Amino acid sequence: MIVELKGLIHERLWSSASLAEKLAGYAGRPAVFDIEFPSDQQAGWNGKDQYPRVCYRCDMQVNQERSSAGILHVSVYTNKDQSALDSLETLIRGLLEGVLMKPSGQAPFCVAWAKTDMYAAQEQAVIFKAIDFDILEYPSQETTDPDPVMAVGTFIKDMYPDAVVLGIDRIGDYVNPADTPVFYCRLDNIQGTTGHCMNTISWFNARVAVHLICPDAAARLEMVAAISQQMARYTEIIMLDQSPMGLKGIEVNNKADYLREGQLVITGKYGCLRGGEKKRNISSVGISYID
């Protein structure tokens, strides 16, 4: 997984003409490297200026504090003024932040900026920035029928057929939410009700969080508000097995971090058939005869 994700990050940086024109070249490619730089004596530099250049590293250890799947470290080096370094940071963040990257056979990932630190090296001849991004994973949330997550995702897909709904739409290596809004429906929790079950139905309450991944704040607010109002008008969502999920609560929080938390939380009540009559076998029964 980490190898494929690093490859997607590398390709994303390598393929940018805007970044390539600002970086030094190495062996005919922009000076973007995985973990380590080639030595100064390597022929790939062709005796030319070796700066600016970029190095990155992925650390896929789960960070519970920031609810991340890992950290992407990107270091940007230059021997020019700080304005050039600032320009490179802005460009790299624009290329990576919020863009969904999907390794083959894996869940989609994206990165969210966490912090930037600035350093100087070689007696101030070289300055560089260490840019850290949280790596966020969007795993499949499909459960079993009736599935509240898939029901909410299908409702949204019907409203916005041109948007990408993770779990419903197939995606390629990259999806840029700046071009196509992306929805991710995530199961927060399911609670079963034990005191009010009917003879044939067991009832459940489900909370589903909806992330609208889109850098345009105005568009996010408009679309999330439209979904909440449409759901309120319907009062229920039809699930994939054609049973209804009654809506008990709809909460919109436009201040929520759309990459980590989700701006829309939906609470619904739905039922599962309990099946036919349960058969119980009689065991350990003894019979005695009295004359």
CSV table of C-alpha atoms in Angstrom, one decimal:
chain,number,residue,atom,x,y,z
A,1,MET,CA,0.0,0.0,0.0
A,2,ILE,CA,2.7,2.5,1.0
A,3,VAL,CA,4.7,1.9,-2.1
A,4,GLU,CA,1.7,2.6,-4.4
A,5,LEU,CA,0.7,5.6,-2.4
A,6,LYS,CA,4.2,7.0,-2.6
A,7,GLY,CA,4.1,6.4,-6.3
A,8,LEU,CA,0.9,8.4,-6.7
A,9,ILE,CA,2.4,11.3,-4.7
A,10,HIS,CA,5.6,11.2,-6.7
A,11,GLU,CA,3.7,11.2,-10.0
A,12,ARG,CA,1.5,14.0,-8.8
A,13,LEU,CA,4.5,16.2,-8.2
A,14,TRP,CA,6.5,15.0,-11.2
A,15,SER,CA,3.7,15.7,-13.7
A,16,SER,CA,3.1,19.3,-12.7
A,17,ALA,CA,4.6,21.6,-15.3
A,18,SER,CA,4.2,24.6,-12.9
A,19,LEU,CA,6.4,22.8,-10.3
A,20,ALA,CA,8.9,21.5,-12.8
A,21,GLU,CA,9.7,24.9,-14.1
A,22,LYS,CA,10.6,26.1,-10.6
A,23,LEU,CA,12.8,23.1,-9.7
A,24,ALA,CA,16.3,22.0,-10.7
A,25,GLY,CA,16.5,19.0,-13.1
A,26,TYR,CA,18.0,15.6,-12.5
A,27,ALA,CA,18.4,13.1,-15.3
A,28,GLY,CA,15.9,15.0,-17.4
A,29,ARG,CA,13.3,15.0,-14.6
A,30,PRO,CA,12.2,17.6,-12.0
A,31,ALA,CA,14.3,17.3,-8.8
A,32,VAL,CA,11.7,15.4,-6.7
A,33,PHE,CA,13.1,12.5,-4.6
A,34,ASP,CA,11.9,9.8,-2.4
A,35,ILE,CA,13.6,9.9,1.1
A,36,GLU,CA,17.2,10.7,-0.1
A,37,PHE,CA,18.9,13.1,-2.6
A,38,PRO,CA,21.5,11.8,-5.1
A,39,SER,CA,25.0,12.9,-4.1
A,40,ASP,CA,26.3,16.2,-5.5
A,41,GLN,CA,28.7,14.2,-7.8
A,42,GLN,CA,26.0,12.2,-9.6
A,43,ALA,CA,26.0,12.6,-13.3
A,44,GLY,CA,22.3,13.3,-13.4
A,45,TRP,CA,22.9,16.8,-12.2
A,46,ASN,CA,24.8,17.6,-15.4
A,47,GLY,CA,27.0,20.1,-13.5
A,48,LYS,CA,24.0,22.5,-13.1
A,49,ASP,CA,22.4,24.1,-10.1
A,50,GLN,CA,21.0,21.5,-7.7
A,51,TYR,CA,18.4,23.8,-6.2
A,52,PRO,CA,15.4,24.1,-5.7
A,53,ARG,CA,14.6,20.5,-5.0
A,54,VAL,CA,12.0,18.4,-3.1
A,55,CYS,CA,12.3,15.4,-0.9
A,56,TYR,CA,9.3,13.5,0.6
A,57,ARG,CA,8.7,10.6,3.0
A,58,CYS,CA,5.6,8.7,4.1
A,59,ASP,CA,5.2,7.5,7.7
A,60,MET,CA,2.1,5.2,7.8
A,61,GLN,CA,1.8,5.0,11.6
A,62,VAL,CA,-1.7,5.8,12.9
A,63,ASN,CA,-1.9,9.1,14.7
A,64,GLN,CA,-4.9,8.9,17.1
A,65,GLU,CA,-4.6,12.5,18.2
A,66,ARG,CA,-5.3,13.8,14.7
A,67,SER,CA,-7.2,10.7,13.5
A,68,SER,CA,-4.8,10.1,10.7
A,69,ALA,CA,-3.5,7.0,9.0
A,70,GLY,CA,0.0,8.5,8.8
A,71,ILE,CA,2.1,11.6,8.0
A,72,LEU,CA,3.6,12.8,4.7
A,73,HIS,CA,6.8,14.8,5.2
A,74,VAL,CA,7.8,17.1,2.3
A,75,SER,CA,11.0,19.0,2.5
A,76,VAL,CA,11.6,21.9,0.0
A,77,TYR,CA,15.1,23.2,-0.4
A,78,THR,CA,16.3,26.4,-2.2
A,79,ASN,CA,19.4,28.6,-2.3
A,80,LYS,CA,17.3,31.6,-3.3
A,81,ASP,CA,15.3,34.1,-1.3
A,82,GLN,CA,12.4,33.2,1.0
A,83,SER,CA,9.8,34.4,-1.5
A,84,ALA,CA,10.8,31.6,-3.8
A,85,LEU,CA,10.5,29.1,-1.0
A,86,ASP,CA,7.1,30.4,0.0
A,87,SER,CA,6.0,30.1,-3.6
A,88,LEU,CA,7.1,26.5,-3.8
A,89,GLU,CA,5.2,25.7,-0.5
A,90,THR,CA,2.0,27.2,-1.9
A,91,LEU,CA,2.4,25.3,-5.2
A,92,ILE,CA,3.0,21.9,-3.4
A,93,ARG,CA,0.1,22.3,-1.0
A,94,GLY,CA,-2.1,23.1,-4.0
A,95,LEU,CA,-1.0,20.0,-5.8
A,96,LEU,CA,-1.5,17.6,-2.8
A,97,GLU,CA,-3.9,18.9,-0.3
A,98,GLY,CA,-7.4,17.4,-0.5
A,99,VAL,CA,-6.8,15.5,-3.7
A,100,LEU,CA,-8.0,11.9,-3.5
A,101,MET,CA,-5.4,9.3,-4.4
A,102,LYS,CA,-6.4,5.7,-4.8
A,103,PRO,CA,-3.8,2.9,-4.7
A,104,SER,CA,-4.9,-0.2,-6.6
A,105,GLY,CA,-7.0,-2.5,-4.5
A,106,GLN,CA,-6.9,0.0,-1.6
A,107,ALA,CA,-9.2,2.6,-0.1
A,108,PRO,CA,-8.7,6.2,-1.3
A,109,PHE,CA,-6.4,8.6,0.6
A,110,CYS,CA,-5.9,12.3,0.7
A,111,VAL,CA,-3.6,14.6,2.7
A,112,ALA,CA,-4.4,17.6,4.8
A,113,TRP,CA,-1.8,20.2,5.8
A,114,ALA,CA,-0.7,20.0,9.4
A,115,LYS,CA,2.2,22.3,9.9
A,116,THR,CA,5.3,24.0,8.3
A,117,ASP,CA,8.6,24.6,9.9
A,118,MET,CA,11.5,26.6,8.3
A,119,TYR,CA,15.2,25.9,8.7
A,120,ALA,CA,18.5,27.1,7.4
A,121,ALA,CA,21.5,24.9,6.4
A,122,GLN,CA,25.1,25.2,5.3
A,123,GLU,CA,25.7,28.5,7.0
A,124,GLN,CA,22.5,30.0,5.6
A,125,ALA,CA,23.5,29.2,2.0
A,126,VAL,CA,20.5,26.9,1.7
A,127,ILE,CA,17.1,27.4,3.3
A,128,PHE,CA,14.3,24.8,3.5
A,129,LYS,CA,10.8,24.2,4.7
A,130,ALA,CA,9.6,21.0,6.3
A,131,ILE,CA,5.9,20.6,5.4
A,132,ASP,CA,3.9,18.0,7.2
A,133,PHE,CA,0.5,16.6,6.0
A,134,ASP,CA,-1.8,14.2,7.7
A,135,ILE,CA,-2.6,11.2,5.5
A,136,LEU,CA,-6.3,10.5,5.8
A,137,GLU,CA,-7.9,7.2,4.7
A,138,TYR,CA,-11.5,6.8,3.4
A,139,PRO,CA,-12.2,3.1,3.8
A,140,SER,CA,-15.3,1.4,2.6
A,141,GLN,CA,-18.3,1.8,4.9
A,142,GLU,CA,-20.6,-0.8,3.4
A,143,THR,CA,-22.1,-3.1,6.0
A,144,THR,CA,-25.0,-5.4,5.3
A,145,ASP,CA,-28.6,-5.1,4.1
A,146,PRO,CA,-30.3,-3.0,5.1
A,147,ASP,CA,-27.3,-0.6,5.0
A,148,PRO,CA,-27.9,2.9,6.3
A,149,VAL,CA,-24.6,4.2,4.8
A,150,MET,CA,-25.4,3.0,1.3
A,151,ALA,CA,-28.9,4.4,1.6
A,152,VAL,CA,-27.6,7.9,2.4
A,153,GLY,CA,-25.0,7.6,-0.4
A,154,THR,CA,-27.6,6.6,-2.9
A,155,PHE,CA,-29.9,9.5,-1.9
A,156,ILE,CA,-27.0,12.0,-2.4
A,157,LYS,CA,-26.1,10.4,-5.7
A,158,ASP,CA,-29.7,10.8,-7.0
A,159,MET,CA,-29.5,14.5,-6.0
A,160,TYR,CA,-26.0,15.2,-7.4
A,161,PRO,CA,-25.4,12.6,-10.2
A,162,ASP,CA,-22.3,14.5,-11.4
A,163,ALA,CA,-20.6,14.4,-8.0
A,164,VAL,CA,-18.4,11.5,-6.9
A,165,VAL,CA,-19.9,9.4,-4.0
A,166,LEU,CA,-17.3,7.1,-2.6
A,167,GLY,CA,-18.6,3.6,-2.2
A,168,ILE,CA,-20.9,4.0,-5.2
A,169,ASP,CA,-18.7,5.5,-7.9
A,170,ARG,CA,-15.5,3.8,-9.2
A,171,ILE,CA,-12.6,6.3,-9.2
A,172,GLY,CA,-9.2,6.3,-10.9
A,173,ASP,CA,-5.8,7.2,-9.5
A,174,TYR,CA,-6.7,10.7,-8.7
A,175,VAL,CA,-9.9,12.8,-8.1
A,176,ASN,CA,-9.5,16.5,-7.6
A,177,PRO,CA,-12.4,17.9,-5.6
A,178,ALA,CA,-11.7,21.3,-7.0
A,179,ASP,CA,-13.0,19.9,-10.3
A,180,THR,CA,-15.6,17.4,-9.0
A,181,PRO,CA,-17.1,17.5,-5.5
A,182,VAL,CA,-16.7,14.2,-3.6
A,183,PHE,CA,-19.0,12.8,-0.9
A,184,TYR,CA,-17.9,10.3,1.7
A,185,CYS,CA,-20.6,8.7,3.9
A,186,ARG,CA,-19.2,7.3,7.1
A,187,LEU,CA,-20.9,5.2,9.8
A,188,ASP,CA,-20.7,6.9,13.2
A,189,ASN,CA,-22.5,4.3,15.2
A,190,ILE,CA,-25.5,1.9,15.2
A,191,GLN,CA,-27.6,1.3,18.3
A,192,GLY,CA,-30.0,-1.6,18.6
A,193,THR,CA,-33.2,-1.1,20.6
A,194,THR,CA,-34.0,-4.0,22.9
A,195,GLY,CA,-37.1,-2.9,24.7
A,196,HIS,CA,-39.4,-2.1,21.8
A,197,CYS,CA,-38.7,-4.9,19.3
A,198,MET,CA,-41.7,-6.4,17.5
A,199,ASN,CA,-42.2,-10.0,16.9
A,200,THR,CA,-40.9,-9.9,13.3
A,201,ILE,CA,-38.8,-6.7,13.3
A,202,SER,CA,-35.7,-5.5,15.3
A,203,TRP,CA,-35.2,-1.7,15.3
A,204,PHE,CA,-31.9,0.1,15.0
A,205,ASN,CA,-30.8,3.8,15.3
A,206,ALA,CA,-27.9,4.8,13.0
A,207,ARG,CA,-25.8,7.9,12.8
A,208,VAL,CA,-24.2,8.6,9.4
A,209,ALA,CA,-21.7,11.4,8.9
A,210,VAL,CA,-21.4,12.9,5.5
A,211,HIS,CA,-18.2,14.6,4.3
A,212,LEU,CA,-18.4,16.9,1.3
A,213,ILE,CA,-14.8,17.1,0.1
A,214,CYS,CA,-14.7,20.4,-1.9
A,215,PRO,CA,-12.3,23.3,-1.4
A,216,ASP,CA,-15.0,25.9,-2.3
A,217,ALA,CA,-16.6,26.9,1.1
A,218,ALA,CA,-19.6,28.5,-0.5
A,219,ALA,CA,-20.3,25.4,-2.6
A,220,ARG,CA,-20.0,23.2,0.4
A,221,LEU,CA,-22.5,25.1,2.4
A,222,GLU,CA,-25.0,25.3,-0.5
A,223,MET,CA,-24.9,21.6,-1.3
A,224,VAL,CA,-25.0,20.4,2.3
A,225,ALA,CA,-27.9,22.7,3.1
A,226,ALA,CA,-29.7,21.5,0.0
A,227,ILE,CA,-29.3,17.8,1.1
A,228,SER,CA,-30.5,18.5,4.6
A,229,GLN,CA,-33.6,20.3,3.4
A,230,GLN,CA,-34.4,17.7,0.8
A,231,MET,CA,-34.2,14.9,3.4
A,232,ALA,CA,-36.4,16.9,5.8
A,233,ARG,CA,-39.1,17.1,3.1
A,234,TYR,CA,-39.0,13.4,2.5
A,235,THR,CA,-38.8,12.5,6.2
A,236,GLU,CA,-37.5,9.1,5.3
A,237,ILE,CA,-34.9,7.4,3.0
A,238,ILE,CA,-35.7,4.2,1.1
A,239,MET,CA,-33.0,1.7,1.7
A,240,LEU,CA,-31.6,-0.8,-0.9
A,241,ASP,CA,-34.0,-3.5,0.3
A,242,GLN,CA,-36.9,-1.1,-0.3
A,243,SER,CA,-37.5,-0.7,3.4
A,244,PRO,CA,-37.8,2.9,4.8
A,245,MET,CA,-35.3,4.5,7.2
A,246,GLY,CA,-37.2,7.2,9.1
A,247,LEU,CA,-35.2,10.4,9.7
A,248,LYS,CA,-35.0,11.3,13.4
A,249,GLY,CA,-32.4,14.1,13.2
A,250,ILE,CA,-30.4,16.1,10.6
A,251,GLU,CA,-27.5,18.2,11.9
A,252,VAL,CA,-25.4,20.6,9.7
A,253,ASN,CA,-22.1,22.0,11.0
A,254,ASN,CA,-20.4,24.1,8.4
A,255,LYS,CA,-17.5,24.7,10.7
A,256,ALA,CA,-16.6,21.0,10.8
A,257,ASP,CA,-13.3,19.9,9.2
A,258,TYR,CA,-14.7,18.4,6.0
A,259,LEU,CA,-11.7,16.2,5.5
A,260,ARG,CA,-11.8,14.7,9.0
A,261,GLU,CA,-15.2,15.1,10.5
A,262,GLY,CA,-18.0,15.7,8.0
A,263,GLN,CA,-20.4,18.6,7.9
A,264,LEU,CA,-23.7,16.7,7.9
A,265,VAL,CA,-24.8,14.1,10.5
A,266,ILE,CA,-28.0,12.1,9.8
A,267,THR,CA,-29.8,10.0,12.4
A,268,GLY,CA,-32.3,7.5,11.2
A,269,LYS,CA,-34.3,4.6,12.5
A,270,TYR,CA,-34.8,1.4,10.5
A,271,GLY,CA,-35.9,-2.2,11.0
A,272,CYS,CA,-34.5,-5.6,10.2
A,273,LEU,CA,-36.6,-8.7,9.7
A,274,ARG,CA,-36.1,-11.2,12.5
A,275,GLY,CA,-36.7,-14.2,10.3
A,276,GLY,CA,-39.0,-17.1,10.7
A,277,GLU,CA,-40.0,-18.9,13.9
A,278,LYS,CA,-37.0,-20.0,15.9
A,279,LYS,CA,-36.8,-23.7,16.4
A,280,ARG,CA,-35.6,-25.0,19.7
A,281,ASN,CA,-34.4,-28.5,20.3
A,282,ILE,CA,-35.2,-30.4,23.5
A,283,SER,CA,-32.2,-32.0,25.0
A,284,SER,CA,-31.2,-33.7,28.2
A,285,VAL,CA,-34.7,-35.0,28.9
A,286,GLY,CA,-35.1,-38.3,30.7
A,287,ILE,CA,-38.2,-40.5,30.9
A,288,SER,CA,-38.8,-42.9,33.7
A,289,TYR,CA,-41.6,-45.5,34.0
A,290,ILE,CA,-43.4,-46.3,37.2
A,291,ASP,CA,-45.0,-49.8,37.5
